[in-house]
Amino acid sequence: MVEKTKFLLDENEIPKAWYNVQADLPTPLDPPLNPSTKEPIGPDALARIFPMELIKQEVSRERWIKIPEEVREVYRLWRPTPLYRARRLEKLLKTPAKIYYKWEGVSPPGSHKPNTAVAQAYYNMKEGVERLTTETGAGQWGSALAFGTMLFGLKCTVYMVKVSYEQKPYRRVLMETWGAECVPSPSTRTEYGKSVLKEDPKCPGSLGIAISEAIEDAASHENTKYSLGSVLNHVLLHQTVVGLEAKQQMEIAGEYPDVVFGCVGGGSNFSGLAFPFIADKLSGKKPELRAVSCEPRACPTLTKGIYTYDFGDTAAMTPLLKMHTLGHTFVPPPIHSGGLRYHGDAPLLCKLTKEGYMEAAAYHQNEVFEAAKLFAKAEGFVVAPETAHAVKGVVDEALRCKETGEEKAILFNNSGHGHFDLAAWDAFLHGKLVDYEYPKELVEEAIAKIPKV
Ligand SMILES: *Cc1c(COP(=O)(O)O)cnc(C)c1O
């Protein structure tokens, strides 16, 4: 019999409920705090910018949360996504390890992000919201939300960091094709944007500024809410559709992973793959399972940050979140994995890492692209620079298996394609990528500015 390369599910096998890891945590998650009172934030404070259903999901401890039929209907456009066995990569590496990956690059926006964008657009539509605002760096999240809102008839305003807006036009074109309006940030649309432009008319923008503009826009307009593409509990919850499918597919392959890898920016794609497996570790069924977050050495949140309360944004406007952080004033060097340049990480992923259920590793961008090039050579797919971090983790693990002779089953989340990141690939291929190690003194400086709780 020919050995299988792809493990596919039928459309009716798309999960009917998301898995909520909060149900199985040994102790509850520390709540977000109001920065002035240092008291837990109540649902009312969040209701101005988020719909009620998502606020409920954020704090829910129910193990299973039903996926609305309307959302599953949209998921059918590209889900279930295939699970691949990377046989050609195994051969190229001459490893006895068995490498599997879940391929999220088949969605219309090309990544895992629409798994939550579609769900968020749906709940907002149900509650009568007419427009969503958000921020985007290079445009992956903005384009996913543009896609999601289009499907449920909502308007969408995306504040895009001005340098990216000018230098990386293609995701903007995608957003506009799907009917969203894309505004270079800082803009004159908001009081905050105007104040920034008054100080510095040539300001290139930052994710922090764009977040502040998107929140102000939502808070100051009727029937308008704000949407976030990673970090929050409800976002990670929606992404578990990835891991739940992967679990069914690994079963068809007759396998359970020894180790799971994923790249971590805010933590949503990796948590989405890993949490349904971590459930078995939390219950004691699979105590030996390992889950490894892969991050850039230039923004080493989990490997070098500290676990404490900090602001979620650079402008110090959001509630305080308990997480690994490099300090909200931390400015990451200009590496090409835009999606991984965040000073913090999802509180759920951080807690599980702090308590030893998950681990983390950090890599330089050149070695990361080197691994992704091997992957492209073996498997064909040219992955996103973010995803390439997970590929590096997997290749290293497979090479360790080659030394020890272990036939480990390795699984990773192949979070997206790199077709809009070819300028980064070009820089790598022509030896123009610089490796940054974040200087210890600068980490200490930013950490000194974290609020005391
Ligand atoms: C945005 C993005 C990431 C990083 O975000 P997470 O929330 O950590 O998943 C990773 N991969 C791709 C392809 C992305 O677009």
Short mmCIF file of C-alpha atoms and ligand atoms in Angstrom, two decimals:
data_model
loop_
_atom_site.label_atom_id
_atom_site.label_comp_id
_atom_site.label_asym_id
_atom_site.label_seq_id
_atom_site.Cartn_x
_atom_site.Cartn_y
_atom_site.Cartn_z
CA MET A 1 0.00 0.00 0.00
CA VAL A 2 1.18 3.53 -0.80
CA GLU A 3 1.94 5.46 2.38
CA LYS A 4 -0.28 8.45 2.94
CA THR A 5 0.94 12.04 2.64
CA LYS A 6 -2.28 13.86 3.59
CA PHE A 7 -4.83 13.04 6.25
CA LEU A 8 -8.14 14.65 5.29
CA LEU A 9 -11.43 14.99 7.11
CA ASP A 10 -14.88 15.47 5.68
CA GLU A 11 -16.67 18.83 6.03
CA ASN A 12 -19.08 17.34 8.55
CA GLU A 13 -16.10 16.49 10.77
CA ILE A 14 -15.34 20.18 11.39
CA PRO A 15 -15.55 20.37 15.21
CA LYS A 16 -18.94 21.39 16.63
CA ALA A 17 -17.44 23.00 19.74
CA TRP A 18 -14.22 24.83 20.63
CA TYR A 19 -12.10 23.52 23.54
CA ASN A 20 -11.70 25.89 26.49
CA VAL A 21 -8.51 25.06 28.40
CA GLN A 22 -9.67 27.28 31.28
CA ALA A 23 -11.90 24.38 32.35
CA ASP A 24 -8.85 22.20 33.01
CA LEU A 25 -6.28 24.59 34.50
CA PRO A 26 -5.01 23.44 37.92
CA THR A 27 -5.65 26.97 39.25
CA PRO A 28 -7.67 29.78 37.63
CA LEU A 29 -6.07 32.39 35.43
CA ASP A 30 -5.13 35.68 37.15
CA PRO A 31 -7.74 38.23 35.99
CA PRO A 32 -6.95 41.38 33.97
CA LEU A 33 -6.60 44.43 36.25
CA ASN A 34 -7.66 48.04 36.00
CA PRO A 35 -4.33 49.93 35.80
CA SER A 36 -5.39 52.75 38.15
CA THR A 37 -7.18 50.78 40.89
CA LYS A 38 -5.31 47.46 40.39
CA GLU A 39 -8.71 45.78 40.87
CA PRO A 40 -9.99 43.06 38.48
CA ILE A 41 -11.75 44.50 35.42
CA GLY A 42 -15.47 43.75 35.34
CA PRO A 43 -17.39 42.78 32.19
CA ASP A 44 -19.00 46.25 32.08
CA ALA A 45 -15.68 47.98 31.49
CA LEU A 46 -15.07 45.77 28.46
CA ALA A 47 -18.60 46.09 27.06
CA ARG A 48 -17.81 49.43 25.44
CA ILE A 49 -15.36 47.81 23.03
CA PHE A 50 -16.28 44.09 22.87
CA PRO A 51 -19.62 42.28 22.30
CA MET A 52 -21.09 40.46 25.33
CA GLU A 53 -20.73 36.96 23.92
CA LEU A 54 -16.95 37.38 23.51
CA ILE A 55 -16.64 38.87 27.01
CA LYS A 56 -18.45 35.76 28.32
CA GLN A 57 -16.11 33.47 26.41
CA GLU A 58 -13.13 35.41 27.78
CA VAL A 59 -13.96 34.38 31.37
CA SER A 60 -15.84 31.12 30.75
CA ARG A 61 -14.71 27.93 32.50
CA GLU A 62 -16.97 25.65 30.48
CA ARG A 63 -14.90 22.99 28.74
CA TRP A 64 -16.78 23.06 25.42
CA ILE A 65 -18.23 26.13 23.70
CA LYS A 66 -20.54 25.47 20.78
CA ILE A 67 -19.41 26.73 17.38
CA PRO A 68 -22.43 28.48 15.81
CA GLU A 69 -23.69 26.74 12.64
CA GLU A 70 -23.26 30.01 10.68
CA VAL A 71 -19.56 30.02 11.62
CA ARG A 72 -19.11 26.32 10.72
CA GLU A 73 -20.80 27.14 7.41
CA VAL A 74 -18.07 29.70 6.66
CA TYR A 75 -15.32 27.40 7.96
CA ARG A 76 -16.37 24.96 5.21
CA LEU A 77 -14.79 27.28 2.65
CA TRP A 78 -11.35 25.98 3.68
CA ARG A 79 -11.81 23.68 6.69
CA PRO A 80 -11.04 20.99 7.65
CA THR A 81 -7.48 21.90 6.70
CA PRO A 82 -5.17 19.05 5.69
CA LEU A 83 -2.73 17.36 8.04
CA TYR A 84 0.43 16.41 6.16
CA ARG A 85 3.09 13.87 6.91
CA ALA A 86 6.32 15.60 5.77
CA ARG A 87 7.85 12.45 4.33
CA ARG A 88 10.13 14.32 1.93
CA LEU A 89 11.49 16.49 4.72
CA GLU A 90 12.11 13.38 6.83
CA LYS A 91 14.09 11.86 3.93
CA LEU A 92 16.07 15.04 3.33
CA LEU A 93 17.02 15.19 7.03
CA LYS A 94 17.59 11.40 7.17
CA THR A 95 15.72 11.35 10.46
CA PRO A 96 13.81 8.43 11.99
CA ALA A 97 11.35 11.01 13.40
CA LYS A 98 7.87 11.23 11.90
CA ILE A 99 7.02 14.84 11.09
CA TYR A 100 3.40 16.02 10.75
CA TYR A 101 2.06 19.48 10.06
CA LYS A 102 -1.35 21.11 10.07
CA TRP A 103 -1.55 23.39 7.01
CA GLU A 104 -3.46 26.60 7.76
CA GLY A 105 -2.19 28.38 4.62
CA VAL A 106 -5.22 27.13 2.64
CA SER A 107 -7.61 29.76 4.05
CA PRO A 108 -8.50 32.68 1.73
CA PRO A 109 -6.33 35.16 3.71
CA GLY A 110 -3.58 32.51 3.83
CA SER A 111 -3.20 31.89 7.56
CA HIS A 112 -4.93 30.63 10.73
CA LYS A 113 -6.21 34.15 11.56
CA PRO A 114 -9.68 33.86 9.90
CA ASN A 115 -10.54 31.05 12.38
CA THR A 116 -11.17 33.80 14.94
CA ALA A 117 -11.90 36.72 12.57
CA VAL A 118 -14.97 34.90 11.23
CA ALA A 119 -16.21 34.00 14.72
CA GLN A 120 -15.69 37.54 16.03
CA ALA A 121 -17.47 39.10 13.05
CA TYR A 122 -20.38 36.69 13.60
CA TYR A 123 -20.89 37.51 17.31
CA ASN A 124 -20.66 41.24 16.64
CA MET A 125 -23.22 40.95 13.83
CA LYS A 126 -25.57 39.00 16.16
CA GLU A 127 -25.41 41.84 18.69
CA GLY A 128 -26.23 44.51 16.13
CA VAL A 129 -22.74 45.91 15.69
CA GLU A 130 -22.35 47.56 12.29
CA ARG A 131 -18.62 48.25 12.10
CA LEU A 132 -15.43 46.73 13.55
CA THR A 133 -12.13 48.53 14.03
CA THR A 134 -8.72 46.97 14.45
CA GLU A 135 -5.02 47.59 13.98
CA THR A 136 -2.61 45.73 11.77
CA GLY A 137 1.16 45.73 11.32
CA ALA A 138 2.10 44.06 8.07
CA GLY A 139 -1.57 43.31 7.32
CA GLN A 140 -2.15 39.62 8.15
CA TRP A 141 -4.72 40.33 10.84
CA GLY A 142 -6.27 43.27 8.99
CA SER A 143 -6.86 41.14 5.93
CA ALA A 144 -8.34 38.27 7.99
CA LEU A 145 -10.79 40.64 9.68
CA ALA A 146 -11.67 42.29 6.36
CA PHE A 147 -12.55 38.79 5.08
CA GLY A 148 -14.57 37.88 8.20
CA THR A 149 -16.57 41.12 8.36
CA MET A 150 -17.37 40.95 4.63
CA LEU A 151 -19.01 37.54 5.10
CA PHE A 152 -21.35 38.84 7.82
CA GLY A 153 -22.13 42.20 6.23
CA LEU A 154 -20.19 44.41 8.67
CA LYS A 155 -18.05 47.42 7.81
CA CYS A 156 -14.41 47.26 8.82
CA THR A 157 -11.82 49.96 9.51
CA VAL A 158 -8.21 48.83 9.75
CA TYR A 159 -5.56 51.17 11.16
CA MET A 160 -2.38 50.04 9.44
CA VAL A 161 1.06 51.12 10.69
CA LYS A 162 2.06 53.86 8.23
CA VAL A 163 5.46 52.45 7.18
CA SER A 164 3.85 49.13 6.31
CA TYR A 165 0.96 50.89 4.54
CA GLU A 166 3.52 52.61 2.32
CA GLN A 167 6.05 49.80 1.92
CA LYS A 168 3.82 46.70 1.89
CA PRO A 169 0.80 47.57 -0.29
CA TYR A 170 -0.36 44.08 -1.21
CA ARG A 171 -2.21 43.14 1.97
CA ARG A 172 -3.87 46.57 1.87
CA VAL A 173 -5.12 45.70 -1.62
CA LEU A 174 -6.47 42.43 -0.23
CA MET A 175 -8.29 44.30 2.58
CA GLU A 176 -9.79 46.76 0.09
CA THR A 177 -10.83 43.94 -2.25
CA TRP A 178 -12.79 42.47 0.67
CA GLY A 179 -14.42 45.84 1.28
CA ALA A 180 -12.53 47.13 4.32
CA GLU A 181 -11.21 50.64 4.60
CA CYS A 182 -7.53 50.77 5.42
CA VAL A 183 -6.23 53.92 7.15
CA PRO A 184 -2.51 54.70 7.54
CA SER A 185 -1.78 55.26 11.25
CA PRO A 186 -1.16 57.78 12.80
CA SER A 187 -4.19 59.39 11.13
CA THR A 188 -6.37 62.46 11.55
CA ARG A 189 -9.38 60.19 12.25
CA THR A 190 -8.77 60.14 16.01
CA GLU A 191 -7.78 62.62 18.70
CA TYR A 192 -4.84 60.38 19.61
CA GLY A 193 -3.66 60.19 15.98
CA LYS A 194 -3.93 63.96 15.64
CA SER A 195 -1.89 64.51 18.79
CA VAL A 196 0.85 62.19 17.52
CA LEU A 197 0.92 63.96 14.13
CA LYS A 198 1.10 67.37 15.80
CA GLU A 199 4.25 66.25 17.66
CA ASP A 200 5.76 64.54 14.62
CA PRO A 201 4.06 65.02 11.22
CA LYS A 202 6.38 62.40 9.68
CA CYS A 203 5.77 59.74 12.36
CA PRO A 204 6.12 56.27 10.73
CA GLY A 205 3.58 54.81 13.17
CA SER A 206 3.73 51.77 15.43
CA LEU A 207 1.41 48.95 16.45
CA GLY A 208 0.89 50.71 19.81
CA ILE A 209 -0.34 53.90 18.10
CA ALA A 210 -2.59 51.93 15.73
CA ILE A 211 -4.17 50.02 18.67
CA SER A 212 -4.89 53.29 20.46
CA GLU A 213 -6.53 54.73 17.33
CA ALA A 214 -8.66 51.62 16.72
CA ILE A 215 -9.87 51.54 20.35
CA GLU A 216 -10.66 55.26 20.38
CA ASP A 217 -12.59 54.95 17.11
CA ALA A 218 -14.67 52.06 18.53
CA ALA A 219 -15.27 53.68 21.91
CA SER A 220 -16.36 57.00 20.37
CA HIS A 221 -18.81 55.70 17.73
CA GLU A 222 -22.23 54.08 17.97
CA ASN A 223 -22.59 50.44 16.91
CA THR A 224 -18.84 50.15 16.51
CA LYS A 225 -16.64 47.65 18.37
CA TYR A 226 -12.99 46.75 18.44
CA SER A 227 -11.45 43.42 17.52
CA LEU A 228 -8.12 41.82 18.48
CA GLY A 229 -6.42 39.03 16.51
CA SER A 230 -4.38 37.28 19.21
CA VAL A 231 -3.47 37.21 22.94
CA LEU A 232 -7.00 37.17 24.45
CA ASN A 233 -8.60 33.98 25.78
CA HIS A 234 -11.50 34.04 23.30
CA VAL A 235 -9.09 34.28 20.35
CA LEU A 236 -7.13 31.23 21.55
CA LEU A 237 -10.44 29.44 22.11
CA HIS A 238 -11.52 29.95 18.48
CA GLN A 239 -8.13 28.70 17.25
CA THR A 240 -8.61 25.33 19.00
CA VAL A 241 -10.53 24.24 15.91
CA VAL A 242 -7.00 23.62 14.52
CA GLY A 243 -5.90 21.26 17.30
CA LEU A 244 -9.25 19.47 17.50
CA GLU A 245 -9.08 18.62 13.80
CA ALA A 246 -5.41 17.67 14.12
CA LYS A 247 -6.27 15.25 16.94
CA GLN A 248 -8.78 13.43 14.74
CA GLN A 249 -6.29 13.37 11.87
CA MET A 250 -3.39 12.08 14.00
CA GLU A 251 -5.70 9.31 15.14
CA ILE A 252 -6.33 8.35 11.50
CA ALA A 253 -2.55 8.34 11.06
CA GLY A 254 -2.39 5.99 14.05
CA GLU A 255 -0.22 8.41 15.97
CA TYR A 256 -0.11 10.66 19.03
CA PRO A 257 2.53 13.43 19.02
CA ASP A 258 5.49 13.16 21.38
CA VAL A 259 6.17 16.84 20.85
CA VAL A 260 4.19 19.75 19.36
CA PHE A 261 5.75 22.93 17.94
CA GLY A 262 4.41 26.32 16.88
CA CYS A 263 5.62 29.87 16.40
CA VAL A 264 4.49 32.40 18.99
CA GLY A 265 3.76 36.08 18.40
CA GLY A 266 0.74 36.62 20.63
CA GLY A 267 0.27 32.88 21.05
CA SER A 268 -2.95 32.16 19.16
CA ASN A 269 -1.94 29.71 16.43
CA PHE A 270 0.25 27.63 18.72
CA SER A 271 -2.28 27.53 21.55
CA GLY A 272 -4.94 26.60 19.00
CA LEU A 273 -2.97 23.56 17.94
CA ALA A 274 -1.51 22.66 21.33
CA PHE A 275 -4.33 23.13 23.88
CA PRO A 276 -6.48 20.15 22.79
CA PHE A 277 -3.36 17.98 23.28
CA ILE A 278 -2.32 19.78 26.50
CA ALA A 279 -5.76 18.76 27.81
CA ASP A 280 -4.41 15.18 27.92
CA LYS A 281 -1.33 16.33 29.82
CA LEU A 282 -3.42 18.29 32.33
CA SER A 283 -5.65 15.25 32.90
CA GLY A 284 -2.61 13.00 33.40
CA LYS A 285 -3.42 10.88 30.33
CA LYS A 286 -0.28 11.97 28.41
CA PRO A 287 2.16 13.24 31.05
CA GLU A 288 5.17 12.97 28.75
CA LEU A 289 3.77 15.20 25.94
CA ARG A 290 6.00 18.22 25.19
CA ALA A 291 4.82 21.52 23.65
CA VAL A 292 7.46 24.00 22.48
CA SER A 293 6.82 27.66 21.60
CA CYS A 294 9.25 29.01 18.99
CA GLU A 295 10.05 32.71 19.15
CA PRO A 296 12.64 35.15 17.70
CA ARG A 297 15.81 35.90 19.66
CA ALA A 298 15.17 39.52 18.75
CA CYS A 299 11.86 39.49 20.71
CA PRO A 300 12.39 36.72 23.31
CA THR A 301 9.24 37.14 25.39
CA LEU A 302 8.91 33.63 26.84
CA THR A 303 12.63 32.84 27.07
CA LYS A 304 13.86 36.18 28.49
CA GLY A 305 10.80 38.10 29.68
CA ILE A 306 9.45 38.08 33.21
CA TYR A 307 6.06 36.73 34.30
CA THR A 308 4.13 39.65 35.74
CA TYR A 309 1.27 42.12 35.16
CA ASP A 310 1.93 44.57 32.31
CA PHE A 311 0.02 46.66 29.77
CA GLY A 312 -1.06 44.87 26.61
CA ASP A 313 -0.14 47.88 24.45
CA THR A 314 2.72 50.34 24.11
CA ALA A 315 0.53 53.36 24.85
CA ALA A 316 -0.34 51.91 28.32
CA MET A 317 -4.10 52.17 27.73
CA THR A 318 -5.26 48.54 28.03
CA PRO A 319 -5.98 46.60 31.23
CA LEU A 320 -2.97 44.95 32.89
CA LEU A 321 -2.48 41.32 31.83
CA LYS A 322 -0.50 38.69 33.73
CA MET A 323 1.96 37.36 31.18
CA HIS A 324 5.59 36.97 30.19
CA THR A 325 6.66 40.43 29.09
CA LEU A 326 9.70 42.31 27.90
CA GLY A 327 8.05 45.51 29.14
CA HIS A 328 5.38 47.44 27.21
CA THR A 329 7.97 50.11 26.26
CA PHE A 330 10.12 47.45 24.57
CA VAL A 331 10.69 48.26 20.89
CA PRO A 332 11.66 45.08 19.02
CA PRO A 333 14.32 45.33 16.31
CA PRO A 334 12.98 45.40 12.71
CA ILE A 335 13.03 41.64 12.04
CA HIS A 336 10.97 40.31 9.15
CA SER A 337 8.52 38.28 11.21
CA GLY A 338 6.20 41.21 11.87
CA GLY A 339 3.68 38.91 13.56
CA LEU A 340 6.19 37.92 16.25
CA ARG A 341 7.22 41.42 17.32
CA TYR A 342 5.06 41.70 20.44
CA HIS A 343 6.38 42.49 23.94
CA GLY A 344 3.98 40.09 25.70
CA ASP A 345 2.15 36.82 25.02
CA ALA A 346 -1.26 35.30 25.66
CA PRO A 347 -1.91 34.97 29.43
CA LEU A 348 -3.14 31.36 29.00
CA LEU A 349 -0.02 30.26 27.12
CA CYS A 350 2.21 32.10 29.62
CA LYS A 351 0.57 30.48 32.64
CA LEU A 352 0.95 27.00 31.16
CA THR A 353 4.60 27.80 30.35
CA LYS A 354 5.28 29.22 33.82
CA GLU A 355 3.80 26.09 35.40
CA GLY A 356 5.92 23.77 33.26
CA TYR A 357 3.24 22.30 30.99
CA MET A 358 4.77 24.03 27.97
CA GLU A 359 8.31 25.19 27.11
CA ALA A 360 9.93 27.73 24.78
CA ALA A 361 12.93 28.15 22.48
CA ALA A 362 14.31 31.20 20.61
CA TYR A 363 16.04 31.42 17.23
CA HIS A 364 17.86 33.91 15.00
CA GLN A 365 16.12 34.93 11.78
CA ASN A 366 18.82 33.61 9.42
CA GLU A 367 18.77 30.08 10.90
CA VAL A 368 14.98 30.25 10.83
CA PHE A 369 14.89 31.07 7.10
CA GLU A 370 17.57 28.41 6.51
CA ALA A 371 15.21 25.80 8.00
CA ALA A 372 12.24 27.16 6.04
CA LYS A 373 14.29 26.93 2.84
CA LEU A 374 14.96 23.24 3.57
CA PHE A 375 11.22 22.84 4.10
CA ALA A 376 10.46 24.56 0.78
CA LYS A 377 13.00 22.33 -0.94
CA ALA A 378 11.44 19.18 0.50
CA GLU A 379 7.72 19.99 0.79
CA GLY A 380 7.35 22.82 -1.72
CA PHE A 381 5.44 25.25 0.49
CA VAL A 382 7.09 28.65 1.04
CA VAL A 383 5.97 29.50 4.57
CA ALA A 384 5.55 32.85 6.30
CA PRO A 385 8.62 34.17 8.21
CA GLU A 386 6.64 33.71 11.45
CA THR A 387 5.88 30.08 10.66
CA ALA A 388 9.54 29.52 9.78
CA HIS A 389 10.35 29.70 13.52
CA ALA A 390 8.26 26.59 14.12
CA VAL A 391 9.95 24.87 11.18
CA LYS A 392 13.35 25.62 12.78
CA GLY A 393 12.21 24.05 16.06
CA VAL A 394 11.01 20.95 14.20
CA VAL A 395 14.14 20.56 12.08
CA ASP A 396 16.36 20.76 15.20
CA GLU A 397 14.23 18.17 16.98
CA ALA A 398 14.30 15.85 13.95
CA LEU A 399 18.09 16.14 13.81
CA ARG A 400 18.34 15.28 17.51
CA CYS A 401 16.24 12.19 16.78
CA LYS A 402 18.71 11.28 14.05
CA GLU A 403 21.51 11.24 16.65
CA THR A 404 19.57 9.24 19.22
CA GLY A 405 17.69 7.04 16.77
CA GLU A 406 14.34 7.97 18.35
CA GLU A 407 11.26 7.59 16.14
CA LYS A 408 9.41 10.47 17.74
CA ALA A 409 6.17 11.81 16.28
CA ILE A 410 6.55 15.56 15.82
CA LEU A 411 3.60 17.82 15.02
CA PHE A 412 3.64 21.53 14.17
CA ASN A 413 1.25 24.25 13.13
CA ASN A 414 2.13 25.47 9.65
CA SER A 415 0.34 28.76 10.34
CA GLY A 416 0.52 30.42 6.92
CA HIS A 417 2.08 30.91 3.52
CA GLY A 418 4.74 33.50 2.77
CA HIS A 419 3.47 34.77 -0.57
CA PHE A 420 3.12 38.33 0.76
CA ASP A 421 6.53 38.12 2.44
CA LEU A 422 8.69 37.55 -0.59
CA ALA A 423 10.67 40.75 0.12
CA ALA A 424 11.83 39.11 3.37
CA TRP A 425 12.66 35.89 1.53
CA ASP A 426 14.55 37.99 -1.05
CA ALA A 427 16.59 39.69 1.70
CA PHE A 428 17.43 36.27 3.17
CA LEU A 429 18.35 34.69 -0.17
CA HIS A 430 20.70 37.60 -0.93
CA GLY A 431 22.44 37.63 2.43
CA LYS A 432 20.87 40.89 3.60
CA LEU A 433 19.18 39.63 6.77
CA VAL A 434 20.74 40.80 10.04
CA ASP A 435 20.56 38.69 13.22
CA TYR A 436 19.64 40.68 16.32
CA GLU A 437 20.12 39.45 19.86
CA TYR A 438 18.20 41.76 22.13
CA PRO A 439 20.77 43.41 24.46
CA LYS A 440 20.25 42.36 28.08
CA GLU A 441 20.58 45.97 29.32
CA LEU A 442 17.71 47.14 27.09
CA VAL A 443 15.50 44.29 28.32
CA GLU A 444 16.32 45.31 31.90
CA GLU A 445 15.58 48.96 31.09
CA ALA A 446 12.14 48.12 29.65
CA ILE A 447 11.39 45.71 32.50
CA ALA A 448 12.12 48.48 34.99
CA LYS A 449 9.19 50.42 33.46
CA ILE A 450 6.61 47.68 34.13
CA PRO A 451 3.95 48.93 36.59
CA LYS A 452 4.21 47.57 40.15
CA VAL A 453 1.20 45.51 41.22
C1 LIG B 1 -0.04 36.60 12.91
C2 LIG B 1 0.69 35.36 12.56
C3 LIG B 1 1.42 34.64 13.54
C4 LIG B 1 1.61 35.10 14.95
O1 LIG B 1 0.47 35.26 15.73
P1 LIG B 1 0.01 34.20 16.85
O2 LIG B 1 -1.11 34.87 17.53
O3 LIG B 1 1.17 33.95 17.76
O4 LIG B 1 -0.40 32.97 16.14
C5 LIG B 1 2.01 33.45 13.14
N1 LIG B 1 1.94 32.99 11.89
C6 LIG B 1 1.26 33.67 10.92
C7 LIG B 1 1.22 33.11 9.53
C8 LIG B 1 0.62 34.87 11.23
O5 LIG B 1 -0.06 35.53 10.28
#
